[in-house]
CSV table of C-alpha atoms and ligand atoms in Angstrom, one decimal:
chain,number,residue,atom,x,y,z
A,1,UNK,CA,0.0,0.0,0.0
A,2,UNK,CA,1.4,3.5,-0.7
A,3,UNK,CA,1.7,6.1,2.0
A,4,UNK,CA,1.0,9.6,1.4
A,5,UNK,CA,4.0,11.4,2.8
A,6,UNK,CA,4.7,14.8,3.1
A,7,UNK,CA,8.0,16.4,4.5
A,8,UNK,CA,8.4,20.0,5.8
A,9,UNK,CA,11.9,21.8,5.9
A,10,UNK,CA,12.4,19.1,2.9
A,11,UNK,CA,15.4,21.3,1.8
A,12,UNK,CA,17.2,21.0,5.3
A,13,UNK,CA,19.6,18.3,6.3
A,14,UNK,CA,17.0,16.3,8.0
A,15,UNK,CA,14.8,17.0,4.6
A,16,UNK,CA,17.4,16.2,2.9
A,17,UNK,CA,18.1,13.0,4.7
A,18,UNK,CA,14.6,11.6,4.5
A,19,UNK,CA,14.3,12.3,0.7
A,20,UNK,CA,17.0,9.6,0.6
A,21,UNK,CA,15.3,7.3,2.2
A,22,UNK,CA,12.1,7.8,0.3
A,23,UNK,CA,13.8,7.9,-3.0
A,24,UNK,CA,15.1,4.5,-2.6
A,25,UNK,CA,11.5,2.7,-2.9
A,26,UNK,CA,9.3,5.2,-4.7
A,27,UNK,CA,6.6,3.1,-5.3
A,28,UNK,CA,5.8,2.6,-2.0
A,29,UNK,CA,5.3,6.6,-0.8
A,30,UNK,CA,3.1,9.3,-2.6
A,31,UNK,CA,4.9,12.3,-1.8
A,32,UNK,CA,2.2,15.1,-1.3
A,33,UNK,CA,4.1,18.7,0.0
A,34,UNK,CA,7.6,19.8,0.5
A,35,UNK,CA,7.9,22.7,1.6
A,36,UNK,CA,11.5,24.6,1.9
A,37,UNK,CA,12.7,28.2,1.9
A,38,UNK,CA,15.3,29.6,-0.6
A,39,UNK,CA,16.7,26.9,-2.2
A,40,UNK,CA,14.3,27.0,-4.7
A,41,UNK,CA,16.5,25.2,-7.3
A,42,UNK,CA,16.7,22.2,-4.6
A,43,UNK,CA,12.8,22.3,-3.4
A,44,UNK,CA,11.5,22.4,-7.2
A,45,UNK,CA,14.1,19.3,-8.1
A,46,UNK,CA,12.9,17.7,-5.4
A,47,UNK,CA,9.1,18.2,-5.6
A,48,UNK,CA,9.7,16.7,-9.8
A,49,UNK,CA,11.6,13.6,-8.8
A,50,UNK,CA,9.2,12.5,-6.2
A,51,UNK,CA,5.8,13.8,-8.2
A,52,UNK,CA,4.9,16.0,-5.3
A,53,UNK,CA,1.6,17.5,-4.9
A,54,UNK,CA,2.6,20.9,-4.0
A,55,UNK,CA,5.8,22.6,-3.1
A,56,UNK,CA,6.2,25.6,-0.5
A,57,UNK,CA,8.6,27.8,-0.1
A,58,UNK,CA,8.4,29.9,3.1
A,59,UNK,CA,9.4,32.8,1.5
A,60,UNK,CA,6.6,35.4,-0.7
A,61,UNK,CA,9.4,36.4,-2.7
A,62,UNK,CA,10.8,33.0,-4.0
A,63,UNK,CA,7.0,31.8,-5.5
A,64,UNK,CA,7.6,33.4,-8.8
A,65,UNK,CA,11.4,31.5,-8.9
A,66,UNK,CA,9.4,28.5,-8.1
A,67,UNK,CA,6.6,28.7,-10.1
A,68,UNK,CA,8.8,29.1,-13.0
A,69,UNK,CA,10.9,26.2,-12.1
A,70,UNK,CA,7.8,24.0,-12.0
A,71,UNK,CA,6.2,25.0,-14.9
A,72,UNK,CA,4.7,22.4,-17.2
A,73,UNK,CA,4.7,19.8,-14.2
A,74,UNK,CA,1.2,20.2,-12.8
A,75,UNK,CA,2.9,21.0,-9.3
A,76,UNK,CA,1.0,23.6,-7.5
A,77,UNK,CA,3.0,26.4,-5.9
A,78,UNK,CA,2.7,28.0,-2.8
A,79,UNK,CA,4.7,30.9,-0.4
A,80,UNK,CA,4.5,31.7,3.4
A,81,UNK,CA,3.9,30.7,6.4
A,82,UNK,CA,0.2,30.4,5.9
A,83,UNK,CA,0.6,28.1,2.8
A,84,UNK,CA,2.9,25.7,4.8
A,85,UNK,CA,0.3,25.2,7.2
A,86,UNK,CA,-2.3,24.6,5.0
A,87,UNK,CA,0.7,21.4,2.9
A,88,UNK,CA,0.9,20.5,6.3
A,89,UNK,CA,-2.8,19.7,6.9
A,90,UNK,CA,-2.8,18.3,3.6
A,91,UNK,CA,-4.2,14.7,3.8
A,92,UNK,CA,-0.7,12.6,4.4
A,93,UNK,CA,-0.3,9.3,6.8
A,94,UNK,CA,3.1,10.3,8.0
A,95,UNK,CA,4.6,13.9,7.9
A,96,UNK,CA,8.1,14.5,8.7
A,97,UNK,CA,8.6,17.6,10.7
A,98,UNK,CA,12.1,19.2,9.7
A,99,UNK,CA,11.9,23.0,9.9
A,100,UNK,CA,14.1,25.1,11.8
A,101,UNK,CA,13.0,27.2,14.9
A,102,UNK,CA,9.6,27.7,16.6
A,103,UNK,CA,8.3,27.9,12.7
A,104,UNK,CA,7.7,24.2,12.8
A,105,UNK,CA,5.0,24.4,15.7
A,106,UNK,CA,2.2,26.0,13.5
A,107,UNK,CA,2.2,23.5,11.2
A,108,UNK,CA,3.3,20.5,12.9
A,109,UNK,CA,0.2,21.4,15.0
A,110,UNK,CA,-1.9,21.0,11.5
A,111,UNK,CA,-0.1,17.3,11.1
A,112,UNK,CA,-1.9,16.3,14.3
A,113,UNK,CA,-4.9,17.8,14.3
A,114,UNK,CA,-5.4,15.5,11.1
A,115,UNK,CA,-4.6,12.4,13.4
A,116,UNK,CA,-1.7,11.6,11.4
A,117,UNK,CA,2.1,10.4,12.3
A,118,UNK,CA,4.2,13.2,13.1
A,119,UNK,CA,7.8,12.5,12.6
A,120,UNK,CA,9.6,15.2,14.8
A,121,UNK,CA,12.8,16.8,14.2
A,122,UNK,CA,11.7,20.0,15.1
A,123,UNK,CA,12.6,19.8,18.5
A,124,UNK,CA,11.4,23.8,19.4
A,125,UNK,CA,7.7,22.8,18.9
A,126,UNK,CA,8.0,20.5,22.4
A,127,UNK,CA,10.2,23.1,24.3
A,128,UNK,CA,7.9,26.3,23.3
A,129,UNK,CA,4.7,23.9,23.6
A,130,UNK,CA,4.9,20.6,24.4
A,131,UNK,CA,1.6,20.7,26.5
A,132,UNK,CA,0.1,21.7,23.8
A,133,UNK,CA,1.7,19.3,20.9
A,134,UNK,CA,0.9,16.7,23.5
A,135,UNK,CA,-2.9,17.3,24.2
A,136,UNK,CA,-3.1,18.4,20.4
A,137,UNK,CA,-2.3,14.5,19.0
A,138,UNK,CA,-3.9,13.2,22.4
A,139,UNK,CA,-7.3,15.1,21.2
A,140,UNK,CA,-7.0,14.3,17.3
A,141,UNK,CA,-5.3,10.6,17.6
A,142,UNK,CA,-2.0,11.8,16.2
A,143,UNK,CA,1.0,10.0,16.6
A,144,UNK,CA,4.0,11.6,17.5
A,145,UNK,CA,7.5,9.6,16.5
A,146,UNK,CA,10.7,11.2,17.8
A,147,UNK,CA,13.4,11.8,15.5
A,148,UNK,CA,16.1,13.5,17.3
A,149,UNK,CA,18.5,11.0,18.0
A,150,UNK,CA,18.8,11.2,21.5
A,151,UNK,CA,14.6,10.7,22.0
A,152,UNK,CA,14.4,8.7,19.1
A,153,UNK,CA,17.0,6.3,21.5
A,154,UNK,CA,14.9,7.0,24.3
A,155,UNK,CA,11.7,6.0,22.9
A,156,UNK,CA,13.1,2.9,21.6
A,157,UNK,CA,14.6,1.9,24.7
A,158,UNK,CA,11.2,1.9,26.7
A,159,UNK,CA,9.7,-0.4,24.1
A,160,UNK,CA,8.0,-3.2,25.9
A,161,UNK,CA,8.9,-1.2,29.4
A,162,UNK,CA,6.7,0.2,31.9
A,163,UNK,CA,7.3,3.8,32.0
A,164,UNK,CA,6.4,3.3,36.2
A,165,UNK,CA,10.0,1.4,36.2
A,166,UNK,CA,11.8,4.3,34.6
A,167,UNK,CA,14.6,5.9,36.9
A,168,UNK,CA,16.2,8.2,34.8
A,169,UNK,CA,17.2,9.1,31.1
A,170,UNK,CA,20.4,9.9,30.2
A,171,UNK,CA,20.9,11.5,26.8
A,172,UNK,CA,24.4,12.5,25.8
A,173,UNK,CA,26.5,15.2,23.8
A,174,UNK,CA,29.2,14.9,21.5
A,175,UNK,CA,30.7,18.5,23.6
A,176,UNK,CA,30.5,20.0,20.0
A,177,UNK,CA,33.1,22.1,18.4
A,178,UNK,CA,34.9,23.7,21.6
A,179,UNK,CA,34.6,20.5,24.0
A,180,UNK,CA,38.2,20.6,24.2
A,181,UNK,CA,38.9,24.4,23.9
A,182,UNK,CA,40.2,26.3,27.2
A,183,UNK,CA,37.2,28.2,28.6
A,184,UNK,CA,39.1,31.7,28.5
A,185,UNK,CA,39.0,31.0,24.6
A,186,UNK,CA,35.2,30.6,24.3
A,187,UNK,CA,34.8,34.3,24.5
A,188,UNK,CA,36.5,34.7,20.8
A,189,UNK,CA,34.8,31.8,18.9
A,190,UNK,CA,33.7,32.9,15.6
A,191,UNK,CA,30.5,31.8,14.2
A,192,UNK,CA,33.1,29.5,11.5
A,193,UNK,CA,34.6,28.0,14.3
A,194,UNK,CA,31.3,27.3,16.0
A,195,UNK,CA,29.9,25.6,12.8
A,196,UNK,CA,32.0,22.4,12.5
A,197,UNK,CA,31.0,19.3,14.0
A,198,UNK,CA,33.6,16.8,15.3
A,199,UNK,CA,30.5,13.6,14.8
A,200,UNK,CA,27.6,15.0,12.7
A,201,UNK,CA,26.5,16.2,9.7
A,202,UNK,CA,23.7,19.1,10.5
A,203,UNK,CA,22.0,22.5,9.8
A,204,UNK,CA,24.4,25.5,10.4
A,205,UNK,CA,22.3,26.3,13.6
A,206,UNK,CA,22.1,23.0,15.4
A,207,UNK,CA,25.8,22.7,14.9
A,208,UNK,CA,26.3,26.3,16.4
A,209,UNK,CA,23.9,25.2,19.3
A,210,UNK,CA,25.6,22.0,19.6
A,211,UNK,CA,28.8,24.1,20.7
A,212,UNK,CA,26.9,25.9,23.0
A,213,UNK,CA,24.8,23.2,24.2
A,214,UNK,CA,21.6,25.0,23.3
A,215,UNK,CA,21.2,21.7,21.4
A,216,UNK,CA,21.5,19.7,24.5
A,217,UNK,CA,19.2,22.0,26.5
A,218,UNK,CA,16.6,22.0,24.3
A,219,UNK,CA,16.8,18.3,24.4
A,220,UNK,CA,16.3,18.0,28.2
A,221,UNK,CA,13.6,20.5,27.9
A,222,UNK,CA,12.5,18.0,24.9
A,223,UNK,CA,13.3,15.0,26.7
A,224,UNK,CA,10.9,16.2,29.8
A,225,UNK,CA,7.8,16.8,27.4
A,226,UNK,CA,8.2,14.2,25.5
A,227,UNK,CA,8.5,11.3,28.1
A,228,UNK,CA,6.5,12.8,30.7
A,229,UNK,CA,9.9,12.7,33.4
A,230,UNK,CA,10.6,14.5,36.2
A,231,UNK,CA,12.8,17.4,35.5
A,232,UNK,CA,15.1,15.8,38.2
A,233,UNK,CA,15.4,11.7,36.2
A,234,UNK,CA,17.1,13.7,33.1
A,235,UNK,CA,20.8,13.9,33.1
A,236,UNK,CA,23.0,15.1,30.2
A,237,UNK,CA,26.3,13.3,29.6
A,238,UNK,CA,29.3,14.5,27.6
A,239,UNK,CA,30.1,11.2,25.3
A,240,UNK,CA,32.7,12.2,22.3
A,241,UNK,CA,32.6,9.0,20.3
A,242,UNK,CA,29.0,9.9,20.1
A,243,UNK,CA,27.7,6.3,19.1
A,244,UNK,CA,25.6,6.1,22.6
A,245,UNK,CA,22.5,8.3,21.9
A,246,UNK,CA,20.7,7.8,24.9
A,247,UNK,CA,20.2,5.5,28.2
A,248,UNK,CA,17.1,4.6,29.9
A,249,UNK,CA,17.7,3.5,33.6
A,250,UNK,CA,15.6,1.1,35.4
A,251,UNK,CA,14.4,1.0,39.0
A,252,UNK,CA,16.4,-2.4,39.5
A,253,UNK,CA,19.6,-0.3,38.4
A,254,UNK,CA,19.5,-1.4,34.8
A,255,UNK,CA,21.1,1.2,32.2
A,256,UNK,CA,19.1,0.2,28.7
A,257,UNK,CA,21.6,2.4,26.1
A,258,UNK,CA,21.0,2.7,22.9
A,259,UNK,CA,23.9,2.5,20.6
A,260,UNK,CA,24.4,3.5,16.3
A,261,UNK,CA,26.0,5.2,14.2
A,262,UNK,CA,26.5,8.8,14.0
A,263,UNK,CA,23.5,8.9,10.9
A,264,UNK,CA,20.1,10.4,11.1
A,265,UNK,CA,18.5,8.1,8.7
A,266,UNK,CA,18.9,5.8,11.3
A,267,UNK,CA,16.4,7.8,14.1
A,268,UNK,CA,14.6,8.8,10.5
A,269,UNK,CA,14.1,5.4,9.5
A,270,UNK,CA,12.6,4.0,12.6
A,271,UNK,CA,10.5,6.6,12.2
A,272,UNK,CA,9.3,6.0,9.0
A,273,UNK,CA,8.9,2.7,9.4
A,274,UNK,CA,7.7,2.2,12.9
A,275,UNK,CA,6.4,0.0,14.5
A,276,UNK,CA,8.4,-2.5,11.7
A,277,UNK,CA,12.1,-2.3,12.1
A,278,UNK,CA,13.3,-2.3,8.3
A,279,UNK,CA,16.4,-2.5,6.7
A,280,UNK,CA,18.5,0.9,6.6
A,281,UNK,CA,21.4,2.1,4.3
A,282,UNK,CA,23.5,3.0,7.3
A,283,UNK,CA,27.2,2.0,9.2
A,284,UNK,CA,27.2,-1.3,10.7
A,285,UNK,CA,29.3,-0.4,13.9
A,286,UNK,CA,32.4,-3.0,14.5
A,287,UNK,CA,32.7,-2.6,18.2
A,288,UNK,CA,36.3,-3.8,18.1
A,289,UNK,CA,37.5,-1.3,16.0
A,290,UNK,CA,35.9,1.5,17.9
A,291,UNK,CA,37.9,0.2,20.6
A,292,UNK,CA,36.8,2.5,23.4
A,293,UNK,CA,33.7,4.5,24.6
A,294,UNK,CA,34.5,7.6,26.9
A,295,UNK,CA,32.4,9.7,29.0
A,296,UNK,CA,32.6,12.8,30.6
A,297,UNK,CA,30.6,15.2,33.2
A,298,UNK,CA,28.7,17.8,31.3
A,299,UNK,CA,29.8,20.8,33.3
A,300,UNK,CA,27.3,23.6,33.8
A,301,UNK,CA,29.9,26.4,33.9
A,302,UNK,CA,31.7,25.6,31.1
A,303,UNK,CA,28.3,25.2,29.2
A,304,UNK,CA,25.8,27.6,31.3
A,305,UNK,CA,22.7,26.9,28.7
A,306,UNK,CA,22.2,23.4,30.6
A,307,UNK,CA,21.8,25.4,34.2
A,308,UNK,CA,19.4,27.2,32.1
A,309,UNK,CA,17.3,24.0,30.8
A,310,UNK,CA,17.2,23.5,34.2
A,311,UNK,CA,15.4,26.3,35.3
A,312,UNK,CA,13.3,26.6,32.7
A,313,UNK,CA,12.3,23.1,33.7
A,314,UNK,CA,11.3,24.2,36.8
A,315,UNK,CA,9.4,26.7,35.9
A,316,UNK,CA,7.5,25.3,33.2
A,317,UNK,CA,4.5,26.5,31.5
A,318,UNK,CA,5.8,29.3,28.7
A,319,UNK,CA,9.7,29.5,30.1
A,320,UNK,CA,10.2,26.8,27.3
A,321,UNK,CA,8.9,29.6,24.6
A,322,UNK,CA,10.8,32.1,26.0
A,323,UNK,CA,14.1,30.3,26.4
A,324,UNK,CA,14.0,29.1,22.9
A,325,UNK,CA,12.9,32.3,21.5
A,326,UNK,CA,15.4,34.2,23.5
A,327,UNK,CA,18.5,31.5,21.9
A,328,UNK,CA,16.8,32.3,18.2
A,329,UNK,CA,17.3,35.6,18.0
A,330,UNK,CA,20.9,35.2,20.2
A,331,UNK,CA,21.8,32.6,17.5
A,332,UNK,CA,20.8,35.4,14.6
A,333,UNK,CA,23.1,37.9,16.0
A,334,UNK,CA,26.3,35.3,16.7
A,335,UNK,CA,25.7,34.7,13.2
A,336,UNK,CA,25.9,38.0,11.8
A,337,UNK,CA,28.3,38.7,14.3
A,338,UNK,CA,26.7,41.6,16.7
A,339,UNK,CA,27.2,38.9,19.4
A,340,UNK,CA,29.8,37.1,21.1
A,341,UNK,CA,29.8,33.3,22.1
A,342,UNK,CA,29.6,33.6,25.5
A,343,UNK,CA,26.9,36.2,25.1
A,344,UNK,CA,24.2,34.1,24.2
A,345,UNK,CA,23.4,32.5,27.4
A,346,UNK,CA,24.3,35.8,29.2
A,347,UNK,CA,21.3,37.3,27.1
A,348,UNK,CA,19.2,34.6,27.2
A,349,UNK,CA,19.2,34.3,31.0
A,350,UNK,CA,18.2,38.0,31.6
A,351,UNK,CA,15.5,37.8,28.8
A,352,UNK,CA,14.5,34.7,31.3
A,353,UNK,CA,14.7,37.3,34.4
A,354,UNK,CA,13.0,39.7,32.5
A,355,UNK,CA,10.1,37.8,31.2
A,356,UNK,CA,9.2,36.1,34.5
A,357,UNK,CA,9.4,39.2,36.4
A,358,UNK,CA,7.6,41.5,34.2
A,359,UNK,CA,4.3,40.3,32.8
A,360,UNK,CA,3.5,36.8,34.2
A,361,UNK,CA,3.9,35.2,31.0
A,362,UNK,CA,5.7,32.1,31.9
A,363,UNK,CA,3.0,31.4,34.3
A,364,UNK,CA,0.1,31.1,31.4
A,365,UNK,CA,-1.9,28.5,29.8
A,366,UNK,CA,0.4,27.1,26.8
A,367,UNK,CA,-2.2,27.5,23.9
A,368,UNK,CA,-1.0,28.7,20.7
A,369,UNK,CA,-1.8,32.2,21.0
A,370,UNK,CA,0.3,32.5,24.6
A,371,UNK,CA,3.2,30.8,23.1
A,372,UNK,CA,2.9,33.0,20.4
A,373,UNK,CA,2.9,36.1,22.4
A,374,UNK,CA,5.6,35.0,24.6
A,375,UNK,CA,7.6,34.6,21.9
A,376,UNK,CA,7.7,37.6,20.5
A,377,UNK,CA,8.1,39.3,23.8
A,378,UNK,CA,10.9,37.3,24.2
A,379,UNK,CA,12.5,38.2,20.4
A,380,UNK,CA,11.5,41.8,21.4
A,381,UNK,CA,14.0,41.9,24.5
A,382,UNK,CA,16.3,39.9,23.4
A,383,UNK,CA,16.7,42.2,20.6
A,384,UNK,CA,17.2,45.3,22.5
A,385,UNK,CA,19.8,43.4,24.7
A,386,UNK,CA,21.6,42.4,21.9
A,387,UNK,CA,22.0,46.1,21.1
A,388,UNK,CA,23.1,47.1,24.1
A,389,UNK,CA,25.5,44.4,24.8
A,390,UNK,CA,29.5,45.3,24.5
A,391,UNK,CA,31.2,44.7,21.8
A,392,UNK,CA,34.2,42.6,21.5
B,1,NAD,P1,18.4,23.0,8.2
B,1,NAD,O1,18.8,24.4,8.5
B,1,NAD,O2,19.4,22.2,7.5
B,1,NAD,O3,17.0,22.9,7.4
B,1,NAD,C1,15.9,23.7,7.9
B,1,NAD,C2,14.7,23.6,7.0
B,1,NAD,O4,13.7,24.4,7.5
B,1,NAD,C3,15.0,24.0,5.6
B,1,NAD,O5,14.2,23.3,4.7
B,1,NAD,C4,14.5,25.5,5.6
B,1,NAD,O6,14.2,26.0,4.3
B,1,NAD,C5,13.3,25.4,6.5
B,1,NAD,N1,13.1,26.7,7.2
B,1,NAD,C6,14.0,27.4,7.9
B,1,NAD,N2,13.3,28.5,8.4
B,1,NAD,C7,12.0,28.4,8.1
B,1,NAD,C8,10.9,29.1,8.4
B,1,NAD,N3,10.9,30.3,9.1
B,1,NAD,N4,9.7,28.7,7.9
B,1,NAD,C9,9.6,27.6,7.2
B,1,NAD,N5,10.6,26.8,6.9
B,1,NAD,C10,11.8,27.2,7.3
B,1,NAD,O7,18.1,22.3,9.6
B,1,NAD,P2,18.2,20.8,10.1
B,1,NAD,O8,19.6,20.6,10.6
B,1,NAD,O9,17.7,19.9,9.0
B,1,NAD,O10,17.2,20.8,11.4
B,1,NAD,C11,15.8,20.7,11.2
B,1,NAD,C12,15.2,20.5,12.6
B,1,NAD,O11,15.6,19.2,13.0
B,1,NAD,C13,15.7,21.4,13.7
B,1,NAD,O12,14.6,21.6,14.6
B,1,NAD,C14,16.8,20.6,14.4
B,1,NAD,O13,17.0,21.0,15.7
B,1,NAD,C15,16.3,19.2,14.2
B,1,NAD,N6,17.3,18.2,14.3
B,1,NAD,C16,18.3,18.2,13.3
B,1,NAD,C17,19.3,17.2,13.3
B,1,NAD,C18,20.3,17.1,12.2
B,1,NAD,O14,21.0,16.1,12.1
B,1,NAD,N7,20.4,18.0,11.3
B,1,NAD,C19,19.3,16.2,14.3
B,1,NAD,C20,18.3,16.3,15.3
B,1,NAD,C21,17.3,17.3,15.3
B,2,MG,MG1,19.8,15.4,19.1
């Protein structure tokens, strides 16, 4: 039987990623939207090769680009944030979930409310809104399949368990980029710098917020949402070989760990295919070559964004929205470089400060509208700490 698939943030490395997978046994998907931003040369190849419904691009100004590339194909053509929304509620069995940034929650939100299998990457939806996402595929019957590697571990570690027996989860982190730098260094990173990857192959921004473990506090944000855990049963661990995602702990002292190789189409895969465990085109690990596995404490000085997670843990209701909103528009200016590396989590902590002192926001309901509101008070004051911040 064909499944109608569709894939948002198709143009992405996780986009990018599942394509391959799909493209490998055509006959058994029906690709309905891909949506994408300004690669429109990318989004339009794509949206041919897989006889796509309808392609999106996120951007008004890139339709007539794209309309021009599909010409002549009977692909429809669509631009904003609106039009994503409405591919994403699109009939589709499984829709994989692979924008950037608190964009993805709109439309993943669609993908549930449709009751259908929502393969998520985009881990901002559960930290700005996971109440929300949760109740949203409760209501509708949605499924909701992890993808990040870590939860994707996680998730299949607790098959056949009883969630009553869980101790802990333990999701680790490759340390990124600077795991090894001196601390006094940090302060001079360059966005360049910040970019690389020592294990994986990702999005510019992931890999920048794997260096400052934004990536890894997001995921303990994620992890606590998605798992229904105790802010207190989720530990971060600093694991360089990076072929441990994840470790589920048992009450009887058992460590369940999940172990692969350094590939999304492996966490994409299972997702795809779940509840079957299919063949995948990835590394078959030989343990005896890898020799060793190495751990190490992930220390909250050194990486101050995982105190943060904490307390944003704690506080709950729209501290997730802020915090990730906040480390958005922190991440924009380390791009363009009006911010240093160190500055990030400086900002985002007083935009936390700000936010729960000034207008009660973190304490309200997480519907849609709220997190959307919080949000942009959060990109609001961010942005005018950014400007004032010194330079250099
Ligand atoms: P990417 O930057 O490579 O791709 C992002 C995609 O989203 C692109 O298609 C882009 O056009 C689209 N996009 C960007 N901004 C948008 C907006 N405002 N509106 C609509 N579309 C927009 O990113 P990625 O590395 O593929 O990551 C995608 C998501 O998956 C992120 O949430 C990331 O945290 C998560 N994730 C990625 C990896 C990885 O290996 N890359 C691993 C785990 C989780
Ligand atoms: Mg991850």
């Amino acid at each position: 039987m064909t499944r109608r698939v569709s894939i948002l943030g198709a143009t992405g490395s996780i986009g990018q990623n599942t394509i391959d997978l799909i493209a490998r046994d055509p006959d058994a998907y029906a690709v309905v939207a891909l949506t994408g931003g300004n690669n429109i040369a990318r989004l339009a190849a794509d949206a041919i090769r897989l006889k796509a419904q309808v392609a999106v691009t996120a951007h008004d100004s890139c339709l007539e680009p794209l309309r021009a590339a599909l010409a002549g194909t009977g692909i429809e053509a669509a631009a904003g944030a609106e039009a994503i929304c409405e591919a994403a509620a699109r009939p589709a069995d499984w829709v994989m979930s692979a924008i950037v940034g608190a964009a993805g929650l709109a439309p993943g939100l669609k993908v549930l409310e449709q009751g259908a299998a929502l393969a998520l990457a985009n881990k901002e939806s559960m930290v700005c809104a996971g109440p929300l996402v949760m109740a949203t595929a409760r209501k509708h019957g949605g499924t909701i399949l992890p993808v990040d590697s870590e939860h994707s571990a996680v998730f299949q570690a607790l098959i056949g368990e009883d969630m009553a027996a869980v101790e802990r989860v333990i999701i680790t982190a490759s340390g990124g980029a600077f795991r090894d730098w001196p601390l006094e260094q940090l302060r001079n990173a360059t966005p360049a710098q910040a970019a690389t990857h020592p294990n994986w192959d990702m999005g510019q921004r992931i890999t920048i917020d794997s260096a400052s473990m934004f990536n890894k506090a997001l995921e303990l944000i994620e992890t606590r949402e998605f798992f229904g855990l105790e802010p207190g049963q989720i530990e971060a661990v600093v694991h360089p070989e990076s072929l441990i995602h994840a470790l589920v702990g048992f009450r009887d002292g058992a460590l369940m760990a999940h172990v692969g190789p350094s590939d999304m189409r492996h966490a994409i895969g299972f997702a795809l295919h779940y509840p079957e465990r299919r063949d995948l085109p990835v590394e078959r690990l030989d343990l005896v070559r890898i020799g060793q596995l190495s751990f190490r404490a992930a220390d909250e000085t050194r990486w101050p964004a995982l105190r943060l997670a904490r307390e944003v843990m704690a506080a709950g209701g729209l501290a997730g929205a802020v915090f990730n909103a906040a480390k958005e528009r922190c991440l924009d200016a380390f791009i363009a470089g009006r911010l240093g590396f160190l500055q990030m989590a400086e900002v985002v902590e007083e935009v936390l400060t700000t936010q729960s002192a000034q207008n009660g926001l973190i304490d309200a309901e997480v519907s849609l509208d709220n997190v959307l509101a919080a949000d942009h008070f959060a990109r609001k004051t961010a942005d005018k700490l950014i400007e004032r911040a010194p330079r250099g």
